[in-house]
CSV table of C-alpha atoms and ligand atoms in Angstrom, one decimal:
chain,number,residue,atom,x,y,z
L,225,UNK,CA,8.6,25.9,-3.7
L,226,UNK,CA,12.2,24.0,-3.6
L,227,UNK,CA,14.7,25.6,-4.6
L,228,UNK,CA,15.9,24.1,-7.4
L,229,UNK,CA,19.6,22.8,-8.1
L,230,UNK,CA,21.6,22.5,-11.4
L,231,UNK,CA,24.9,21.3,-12.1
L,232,UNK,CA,26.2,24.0,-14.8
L,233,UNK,CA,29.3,23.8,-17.0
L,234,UNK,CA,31.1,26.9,-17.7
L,235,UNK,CA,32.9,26.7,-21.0
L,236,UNK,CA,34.5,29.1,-22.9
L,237,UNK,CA,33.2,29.1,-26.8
L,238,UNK,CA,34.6,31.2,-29.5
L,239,UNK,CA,35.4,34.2,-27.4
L,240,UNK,CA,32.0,34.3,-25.6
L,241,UNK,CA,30.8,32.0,-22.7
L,242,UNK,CA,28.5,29.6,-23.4
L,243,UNK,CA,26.4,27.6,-19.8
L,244,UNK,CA,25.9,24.4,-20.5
L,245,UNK,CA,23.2,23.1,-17.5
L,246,UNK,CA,24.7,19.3,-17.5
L,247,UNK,CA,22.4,17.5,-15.5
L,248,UNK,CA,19.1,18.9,-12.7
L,249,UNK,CA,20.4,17.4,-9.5
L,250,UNK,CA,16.9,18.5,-8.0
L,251,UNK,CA,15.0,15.2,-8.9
L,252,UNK,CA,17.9,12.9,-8.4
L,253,UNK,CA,18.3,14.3,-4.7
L,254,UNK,CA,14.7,14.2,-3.8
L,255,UNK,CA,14.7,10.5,-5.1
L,256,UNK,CA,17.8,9.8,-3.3
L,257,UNK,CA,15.6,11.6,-0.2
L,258,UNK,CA,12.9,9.0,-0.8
L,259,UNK,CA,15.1,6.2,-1.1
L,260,UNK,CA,16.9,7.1,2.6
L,261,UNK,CA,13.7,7.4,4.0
L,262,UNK,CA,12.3,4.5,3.0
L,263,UNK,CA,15.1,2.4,4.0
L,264,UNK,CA,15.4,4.2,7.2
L,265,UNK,CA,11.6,3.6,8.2
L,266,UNK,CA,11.9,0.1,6.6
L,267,UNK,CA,14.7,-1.0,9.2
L,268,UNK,CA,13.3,0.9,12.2
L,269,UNK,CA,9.9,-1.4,10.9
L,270,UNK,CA,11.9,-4.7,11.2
L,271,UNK,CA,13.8,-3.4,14.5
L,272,UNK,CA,10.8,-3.5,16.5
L,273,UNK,CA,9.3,-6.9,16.3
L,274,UNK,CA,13.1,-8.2,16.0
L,275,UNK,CA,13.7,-6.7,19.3
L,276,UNK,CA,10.7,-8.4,20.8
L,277,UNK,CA,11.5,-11.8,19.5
L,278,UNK,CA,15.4,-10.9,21.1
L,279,UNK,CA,13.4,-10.4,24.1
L,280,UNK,CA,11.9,-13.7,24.6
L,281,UNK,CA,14.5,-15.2,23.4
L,282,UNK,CA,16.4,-14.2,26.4
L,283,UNK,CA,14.2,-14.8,28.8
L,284,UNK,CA,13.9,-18.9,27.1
L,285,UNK,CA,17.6,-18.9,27.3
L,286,UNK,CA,18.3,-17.3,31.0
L,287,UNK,CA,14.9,-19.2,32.4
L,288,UNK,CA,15.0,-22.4,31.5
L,289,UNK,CA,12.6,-24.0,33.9
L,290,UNK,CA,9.7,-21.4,33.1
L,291,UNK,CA,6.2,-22.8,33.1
L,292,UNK,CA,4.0,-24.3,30.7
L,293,UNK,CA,1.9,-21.0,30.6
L,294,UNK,CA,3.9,-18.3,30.3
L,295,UNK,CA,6.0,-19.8,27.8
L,296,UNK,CA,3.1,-20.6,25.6
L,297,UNK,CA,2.0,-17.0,25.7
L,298,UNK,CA,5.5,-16.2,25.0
L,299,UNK,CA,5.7,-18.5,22.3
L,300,UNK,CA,2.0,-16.6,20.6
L,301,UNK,CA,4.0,-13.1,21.1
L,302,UNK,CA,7.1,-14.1,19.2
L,303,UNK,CA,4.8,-16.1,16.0
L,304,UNK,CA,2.5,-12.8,16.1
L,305,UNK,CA,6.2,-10.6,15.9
L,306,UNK,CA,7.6,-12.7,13.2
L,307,UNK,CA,4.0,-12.8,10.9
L,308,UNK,CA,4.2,-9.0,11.0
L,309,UNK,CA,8.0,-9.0,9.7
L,310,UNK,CA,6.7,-11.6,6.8
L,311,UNK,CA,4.0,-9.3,6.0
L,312,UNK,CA,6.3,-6.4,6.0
L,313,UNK,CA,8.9,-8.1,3.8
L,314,UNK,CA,6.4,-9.0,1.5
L,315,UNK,CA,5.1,-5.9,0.8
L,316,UNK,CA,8.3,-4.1,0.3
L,317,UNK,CA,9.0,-7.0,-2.4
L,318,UNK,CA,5.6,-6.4,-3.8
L,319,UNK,CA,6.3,-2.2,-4.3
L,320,UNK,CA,9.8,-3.1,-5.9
L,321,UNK,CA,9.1,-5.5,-8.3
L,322,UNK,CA,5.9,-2.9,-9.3
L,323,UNK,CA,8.4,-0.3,-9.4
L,324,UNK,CA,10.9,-2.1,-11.2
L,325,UNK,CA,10.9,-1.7,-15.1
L,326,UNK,CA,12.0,-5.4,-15.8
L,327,UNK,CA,8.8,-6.1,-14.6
L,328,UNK,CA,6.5,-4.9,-17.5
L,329,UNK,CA,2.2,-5.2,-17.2
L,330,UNK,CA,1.4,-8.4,-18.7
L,331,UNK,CA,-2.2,-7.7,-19.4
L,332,UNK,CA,-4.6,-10.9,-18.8
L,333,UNK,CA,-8.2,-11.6,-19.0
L,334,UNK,CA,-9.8,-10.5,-15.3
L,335,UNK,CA,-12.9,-12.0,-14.5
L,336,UNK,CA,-14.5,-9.8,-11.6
L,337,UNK,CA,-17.1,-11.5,-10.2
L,338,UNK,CA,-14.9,-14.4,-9.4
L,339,UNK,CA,-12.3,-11.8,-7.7
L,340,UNK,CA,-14.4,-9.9,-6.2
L,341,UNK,CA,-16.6,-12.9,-4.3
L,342,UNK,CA,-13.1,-14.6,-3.5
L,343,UNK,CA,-12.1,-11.3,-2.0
L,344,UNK,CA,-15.3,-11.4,-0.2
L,345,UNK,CA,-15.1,-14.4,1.4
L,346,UNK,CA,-11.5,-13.3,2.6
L,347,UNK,CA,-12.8,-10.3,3.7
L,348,UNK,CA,-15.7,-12.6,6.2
L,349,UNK,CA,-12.8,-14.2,7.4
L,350,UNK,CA,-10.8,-11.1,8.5
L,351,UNK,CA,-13.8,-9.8,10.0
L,352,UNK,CA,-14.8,-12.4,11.8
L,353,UNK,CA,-18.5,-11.9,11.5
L,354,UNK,CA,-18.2,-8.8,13.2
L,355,UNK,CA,-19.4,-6.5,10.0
L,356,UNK,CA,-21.7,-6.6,7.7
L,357,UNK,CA,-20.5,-6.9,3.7
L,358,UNK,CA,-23.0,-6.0,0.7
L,359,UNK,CA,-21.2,-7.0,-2.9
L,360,UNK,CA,-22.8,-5.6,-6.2
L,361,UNK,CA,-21.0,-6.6,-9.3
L,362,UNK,CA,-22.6,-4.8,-12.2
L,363,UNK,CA,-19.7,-3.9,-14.4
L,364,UNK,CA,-18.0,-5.9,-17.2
L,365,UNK,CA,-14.7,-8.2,-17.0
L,366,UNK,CA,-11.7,-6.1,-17.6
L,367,UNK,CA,-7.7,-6.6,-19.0
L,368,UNK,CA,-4.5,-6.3,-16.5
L,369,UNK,CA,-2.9,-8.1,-13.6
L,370,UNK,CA,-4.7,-10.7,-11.8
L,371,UNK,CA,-2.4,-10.9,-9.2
L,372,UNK,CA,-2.0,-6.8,-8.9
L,373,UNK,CA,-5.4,-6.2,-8.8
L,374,UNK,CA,-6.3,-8.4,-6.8
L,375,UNK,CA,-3.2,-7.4,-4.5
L,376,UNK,CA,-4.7,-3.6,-4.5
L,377,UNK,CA,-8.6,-4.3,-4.2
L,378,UNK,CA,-7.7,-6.8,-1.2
L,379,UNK,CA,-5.7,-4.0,0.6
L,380,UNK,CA,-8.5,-1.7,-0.2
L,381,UNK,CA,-11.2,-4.5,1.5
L,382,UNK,CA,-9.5,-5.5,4.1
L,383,UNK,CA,-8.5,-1.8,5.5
L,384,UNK,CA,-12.2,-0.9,5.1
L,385,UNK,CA,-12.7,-4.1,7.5
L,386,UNK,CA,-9.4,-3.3,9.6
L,387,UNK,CA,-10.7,0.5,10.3
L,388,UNK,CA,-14.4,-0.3,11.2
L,389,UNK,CA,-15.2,-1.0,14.6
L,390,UNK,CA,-17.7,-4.0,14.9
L,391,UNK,CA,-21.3,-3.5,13.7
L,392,UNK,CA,-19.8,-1.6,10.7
L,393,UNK,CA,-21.1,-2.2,7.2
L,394,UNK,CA,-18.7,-2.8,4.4
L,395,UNK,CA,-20.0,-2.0,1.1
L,396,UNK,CA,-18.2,-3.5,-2.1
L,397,UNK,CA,-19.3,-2.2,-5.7
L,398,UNK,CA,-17.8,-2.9,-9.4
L,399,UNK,CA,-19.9,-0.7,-11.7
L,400,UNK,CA,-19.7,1.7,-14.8
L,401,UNK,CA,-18.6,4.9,-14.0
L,402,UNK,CA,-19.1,7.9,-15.9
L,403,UNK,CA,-15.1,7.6,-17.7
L,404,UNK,CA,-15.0,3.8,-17.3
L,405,UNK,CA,-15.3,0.7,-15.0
L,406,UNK,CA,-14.8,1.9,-10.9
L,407,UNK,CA,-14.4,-0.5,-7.9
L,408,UNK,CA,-16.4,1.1,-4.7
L,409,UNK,CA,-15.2,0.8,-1.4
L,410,UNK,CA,-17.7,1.8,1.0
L,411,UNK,CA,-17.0,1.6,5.2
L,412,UNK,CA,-18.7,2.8,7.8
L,413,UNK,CA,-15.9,3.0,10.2
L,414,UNK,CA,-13.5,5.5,11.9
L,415,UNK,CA,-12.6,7.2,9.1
L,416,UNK,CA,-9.6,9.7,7.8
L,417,UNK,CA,-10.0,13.8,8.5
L,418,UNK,CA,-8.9,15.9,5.3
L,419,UNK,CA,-5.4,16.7,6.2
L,420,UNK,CA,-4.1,13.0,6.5
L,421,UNK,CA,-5.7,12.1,3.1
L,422,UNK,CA,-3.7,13.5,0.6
L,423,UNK,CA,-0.5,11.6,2.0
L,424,UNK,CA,-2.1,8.2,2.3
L,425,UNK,CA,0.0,6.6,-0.6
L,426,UNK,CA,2.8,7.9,1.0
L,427,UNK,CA,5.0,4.2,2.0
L,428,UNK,CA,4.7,4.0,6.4
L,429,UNK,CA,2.5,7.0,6.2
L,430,UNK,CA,-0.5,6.0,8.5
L,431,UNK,CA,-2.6,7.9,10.5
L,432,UNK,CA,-2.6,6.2,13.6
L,433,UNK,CA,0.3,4.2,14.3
L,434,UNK,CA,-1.0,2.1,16.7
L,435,UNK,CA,-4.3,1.0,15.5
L,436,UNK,CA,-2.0,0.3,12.2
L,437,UNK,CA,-0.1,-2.2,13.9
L,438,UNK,CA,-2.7,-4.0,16.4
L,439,UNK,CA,-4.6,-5.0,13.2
L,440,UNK,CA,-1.5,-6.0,11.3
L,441,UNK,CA,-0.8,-3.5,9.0
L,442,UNK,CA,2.3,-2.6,7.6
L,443,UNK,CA,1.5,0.6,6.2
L,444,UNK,CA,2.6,0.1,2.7
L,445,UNK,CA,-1.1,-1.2,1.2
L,446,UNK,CA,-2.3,2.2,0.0
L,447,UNK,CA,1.9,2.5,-1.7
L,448,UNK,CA,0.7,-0.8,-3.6
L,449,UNK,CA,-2.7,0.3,-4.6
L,450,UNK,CA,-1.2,3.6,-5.6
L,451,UNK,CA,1.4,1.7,-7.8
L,452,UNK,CA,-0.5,-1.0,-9.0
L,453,UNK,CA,-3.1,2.1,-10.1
L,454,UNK,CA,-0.2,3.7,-11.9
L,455,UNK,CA,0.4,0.5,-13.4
L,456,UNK,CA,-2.9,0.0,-15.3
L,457,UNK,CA,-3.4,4.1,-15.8
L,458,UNK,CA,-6.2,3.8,-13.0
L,459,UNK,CA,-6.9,6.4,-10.3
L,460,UNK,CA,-7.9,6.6,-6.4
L,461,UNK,CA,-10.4,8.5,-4.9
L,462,UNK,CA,-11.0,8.8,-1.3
L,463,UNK,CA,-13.6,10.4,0.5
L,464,UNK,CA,-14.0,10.1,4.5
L,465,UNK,CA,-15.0,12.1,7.2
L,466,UNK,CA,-13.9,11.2,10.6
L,467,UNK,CA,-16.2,9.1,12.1
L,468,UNK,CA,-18.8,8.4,9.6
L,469,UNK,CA,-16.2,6.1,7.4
L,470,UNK,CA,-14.3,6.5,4.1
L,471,UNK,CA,-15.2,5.8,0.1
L,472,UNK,CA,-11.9,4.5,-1.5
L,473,UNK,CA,-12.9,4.6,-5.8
L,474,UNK,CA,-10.6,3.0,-7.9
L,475,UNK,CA,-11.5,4.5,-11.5
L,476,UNK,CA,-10.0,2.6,-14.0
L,477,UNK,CA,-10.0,3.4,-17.9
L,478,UNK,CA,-12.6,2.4,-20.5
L,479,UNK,CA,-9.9,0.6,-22.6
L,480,UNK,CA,-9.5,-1.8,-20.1
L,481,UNK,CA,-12.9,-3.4,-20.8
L,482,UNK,CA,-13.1,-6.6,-22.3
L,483,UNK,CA,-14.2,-6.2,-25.8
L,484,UNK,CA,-17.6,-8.3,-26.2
L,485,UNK,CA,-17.7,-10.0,-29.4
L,486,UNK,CA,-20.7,-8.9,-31.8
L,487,UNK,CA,-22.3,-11.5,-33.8
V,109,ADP,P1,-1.8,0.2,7.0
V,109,ADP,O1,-1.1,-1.0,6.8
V,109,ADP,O2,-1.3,1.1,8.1
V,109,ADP,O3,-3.3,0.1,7.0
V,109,ADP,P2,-2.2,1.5,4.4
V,109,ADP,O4,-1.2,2.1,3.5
V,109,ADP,O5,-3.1,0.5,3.9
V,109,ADP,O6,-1.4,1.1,5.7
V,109,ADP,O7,-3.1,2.8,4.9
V,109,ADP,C1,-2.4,4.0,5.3
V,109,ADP,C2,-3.3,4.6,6.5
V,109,ADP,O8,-4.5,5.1,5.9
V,109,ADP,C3,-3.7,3.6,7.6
V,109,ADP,O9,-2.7,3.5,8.5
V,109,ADP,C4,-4.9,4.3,8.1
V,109,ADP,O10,-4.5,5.3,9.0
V,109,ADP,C5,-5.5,5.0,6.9
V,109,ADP,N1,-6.6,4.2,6.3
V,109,ADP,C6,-6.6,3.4,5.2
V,109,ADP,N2,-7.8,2.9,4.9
V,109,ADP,C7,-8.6,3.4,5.8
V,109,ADP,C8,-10.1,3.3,6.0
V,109,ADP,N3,-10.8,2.5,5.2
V,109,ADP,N4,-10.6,4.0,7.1
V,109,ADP,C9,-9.8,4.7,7.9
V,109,ADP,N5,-8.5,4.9,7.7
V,109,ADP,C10,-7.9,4.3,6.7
């Protein structure tokens, strides 16, 4: 357990002393912990691929007359570097603003089966034919965030695509669960062993760096699931078991059904 730290007044009251606790410095510290960490890993992130662009950069400048081929592949290096620090910037906007309290839910109509064969089709492309997909749609349209579901559900996808070696089957299910409507994410890949998973939502916490990287992630997509969950009082689920592949469930609550109008 930490040890936990409190700011106390001492102040004398009518002959006896009365402790006034003024403020708990515990949570404030551990968020100001957070906050160093995740700017720390944010800018080591960026270093990297900023470094690599440097690189080439150098080498363009100092040899001029390089040829054709090796500049082209030098060229690929840098737009692949720079992509990744895109990605990265845009996911760390994405977990501010849905951190961010002036950015309140503004709860929409969400039509699944549209998102979910959209998301699909994204998915094919990512994969490039080299999994199989199954999509089963059986539960009813819901209220929240297009864009934020749809932001969590693709990460969700596309990692099941990203962390299944080819020949993998990708299985993708909206349905009624027992509490209300659930989003099933179903891989047969690499997947996680049970110590890793219960610091998966944790921002740059992946469990192998390089794989992370070589398929583009950033390793903030589970943060943004997690938040955009917390967002719409849903829940994630994982179960995995290293190398028979993962079940991410995203439960979400009854009340977000779309009511069906009785005649
Ligand atoms: P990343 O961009 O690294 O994929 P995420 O936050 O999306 O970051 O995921 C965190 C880590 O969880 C990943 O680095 C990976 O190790 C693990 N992971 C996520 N989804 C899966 C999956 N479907 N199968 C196996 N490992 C997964």
């Amino acid at each position: 357990l930490r040890e936990r730290k409190l700011i106390v007044q001492i102040i004398p009251f009518e002959n006896r002393r009365q402790i006034l606790v003024t403020h708990d410095a515990t949570e404030s510290e551990r968020i100001d912990m957070m906050r160093r960490d995740f700017i720390a890993n944010a800018s080591h992130e960026l270093r990297t691929p900023l470094t690599v662009i440097n690189g080439f950069l150098e080498i363009a400048q100092a040899q001029p007359d390089l040829d054709q081929k090796t500049r082209a592949a030098h060229l690929q290096l840098m737009t692949e570097q720079g992509h990744r620090m895109q990605n990265l910037i845009g996911d760390m906007l994405t977990l501010t603003r849905l951190e961010s309290i002036d950015y309140p839910l503004r709860p929409e109509p969400v039509d699944m089966q549209a998102m979910l064969r959209s998301l699909l089709q994204e998915a094919e492309v990512l994969s490039a034919g080299k999994h199989s997909f199954s999509l089963a749609v059986d539960g009813p349209d819901i209220t929240g965030s297009n864009d934020e579901l749809r932001s969590a559900f693709s990460n969700l996808i596309s990692n099941a695509v990203r962390y299944t070696p080819a020949g993998g089957k990708i299985q993708i299910l909206w349905q009624n669960g027992r509490a209300g409507p659930q989003l099933v994410v179903k891989d047969s890949g690499i997947g996680i062993s049970a110590e890793h998973i219960s610091r998966l939502t944790e921002r740059f916490y992946r469990v192998d760096k390089s794989r992370s990287r070589e398929t583009q992630g950033t390793g903030l997509g589970l943060a943004i699931v997690k938040h955009v969950l917390l967002r719409h009082h849903g829940s994630l689920g994982v179960e995995s078991r290293p190398g028979e592949g993962s079940v991410f469930t995203v439960k979400l609550p009854a009340a977000s059904v779309v009511a069906v109008a009785k005649d």
